[in-house]
Structures are given as structure tokens and as C-alpha cells.
Amino acid sequence: MNSLRKFLPVVLALVAVFAWENMTGQCVMCKAVAEDSADDGGLGAGLNRGILYLMAIPYILLSALFFVIYKKRNSAS
């Protein structure tokens, strides 16, 4: 278990470094699609809404996790 704690951050850092080019390439594509369809209001609005949904899910999950931890700590004392 201790070796996993040392190994996992290294692997995640390597994945982030080597996947960076693919991740930034997608941003350019999204920007181009959003700019082209911003005049119509169709796909650009949907794209913005999708980004908000994707951004909100981690916050909701972390809030629920912290709430459960808070309740367990308070019920123990």
C-alpha cells in the first residue's frame, strides 16, 4: 500500500503530461463550434449548458461526501 502511494502520483503526473496535447486540442474544437453557432443560439447554448453540468457534478459529489463525513463526526461525539 505504501508503494502505491508513491507510485500513483508519478503515474498521474505522467498521464497528465503526455495527454496535455490531446486535451488542449479539444478546447480549440469546442471554441470553434461555439463561435460558429453562437449566432444561431442553438448548439452554443447547449454546449454552455453541458459545460455547466460537467462542472457542477464534482462539486455536488464533494459536498455530499463532506456532509456525510461531518454528520459521522458529529454523531460520534
CSV table of C-alpha atoms in Angstrom, one decimal:
chain,number,residue,atom,x,y,z
A,1,MET,CA,0.0,0.0,0.0
A,2,ASN,CA,2.9,2.4,0.8
A,3,SER,CA,4.5,1.8,-2.6
A,4,LEU,CA,1.2,2.5,-4.3
A,5,ARG,CA,1.1,5.9,-2.6
A,6,LYS,CA,4.5,6.7,-4.0
A,7,PHE,CA,3.7,5.2,-7.4
A,8,LEU,CA,0.3,6.7,-8.1
A,9,PRO,CA,1.2,10.4,-8.2
A,10,VAL,CA,4.0,9.7,-10.6
A,11,VAL,CA,1.7,7.8,-12.9
A,12,LEU,CA,-0.9,10.5,-12.8
A,13,ALA,CA,1.7,13.2,-13.5
A,14,LEU,CA,3.0,11.3,-16.5
A,15,VAL,CA,-0.5,10.8,-17.9
A,16,ALA,CA,-1.3,14.5,-17.4
A,17,VAL,CA,2.0,15.5,-19.2
A,18,PHE,CA,1.5,13.1,-22.2
A,19,ALA,CA,-2.2,13.7,-22.5
A,20,TRP,CA,-1.9,17.5,-22.4
A,21,GLU,CA,-1.7,17.9,-26.2
A,22,ASN,CA,-4.9,16.0,-26.7
A,23,MET,CA,-6.8,17.8,-24.0
A,24,THR,CA,-5.8,21.3,-25.3
A,25,GLY,CA,-6.7,20.3,-28.8
A,26,GLN,CA,-10.3,19.6,-27.8
A,27,CYS,CA,-10.6,23.1,-26.3
A,28,VAL,CA,-9.9,24.7,-29.7
A,29,MET,CA,-12.5,22.5,-31.4
A,30,CYS,CA,-15.2,23.4,-28.7
A,31,LYS,CA,-14.3,27.1,-29.2
A,32,ALA,CA,-14.7,26.9,-32.9
A,33,VAL,CA,-18.0,25.2,-32.7
A,34,ALA,CA,-19.3,27.6,-30.1
A,35,GLU,CA,-18.3,30.6,-32.1
A,36,ASP,CA,-19.8,29.3,-35.3
A,37,SER,CA,-23.1,28.5,-33.7
A,38,ALA,CA,-23.3,31.5,-31.3
A,39,ASP,CA,-25.3,33.5,-33.8
A,40,ASP,CA,-28.0,30.8,-34.1
A,41,GLY,CA,-28.2,30.2,-30.4
A,42,GLY,CA,-28.7,26.5,-30.8
A,43,LEU,CA,-25.6,24.5,-30.3
A,44,GLY,CA,-23.7,27.2,-28.4
A,45,ALA,CA,-26.3,27.5,-25.7
A,46,GLY,CA,-26.4,23.7,-25.4
A,47,LEU,CA,-22.6,23.5,-25.2
A,48,ASN,CA,-22.5,26.1,-22.4
A,49,ARG,CA,-25.2,24.2,-20.5
A,50,GLY,CA,-23.3,20.9,-20.9
A,51,ILE,CA,-20.1,22.5,-19.6
A,52,LEU,CA,-22.0,23.8,-16.5
A,53,TYR,CA,-23.4,20.3,-15.9
A,54,LEU,CA,-20.0,18.7,-16.1
A,55,MET,CA,-18.6,21.4,-13.8
A,56,ALA,CA,-21.3,21.0,-11.2
A,57,ILE,CA,-21.2,17.3,-10.7
A,58,PRO,CA,-17.8,17.2,-8.9
A,59,TYR,CA,-18.9,20.0,-6.6
A,60,ILE,CA,-22.2,18.1,-5.8
A,61,LEU,CA,-20.3,14.9,-5.1
A,62,LEU,CA,-17.7,16.5,-2.9
A,63,SER,CA,-20.4,18.5,-1.0
A,64,ALA,CA,-22.3,15.2,-0.3
A,65,LEU,CA,-19.1,13.5,0.8
A,66,PHE,CA,-18.1,16.3,3.2
A,67,PHE,CA,-21.7,16.4,4.5
A,68,VAL,CA,-21.6,12.6,5.3
A,69,ILE,CA,-18.2,13.0,7.0
A,70,TYR,CA,-19.5,15.9,9.0
A,71,LYS,CA,-22.6,14.0,10.1
A,72,LYS,CA,-20.5,11.0,11.1
A,73,ARG,CA,-18.1,13.1,13.2
A,74,ASN,CA,-20.8,15.0,14.9
A,75,SER,CA,-22.8,11.8,15.7
A,76,ALA,CA,-19.7,10.1,17.2
A,77,SER,CA,-19.2,13.0,19.7
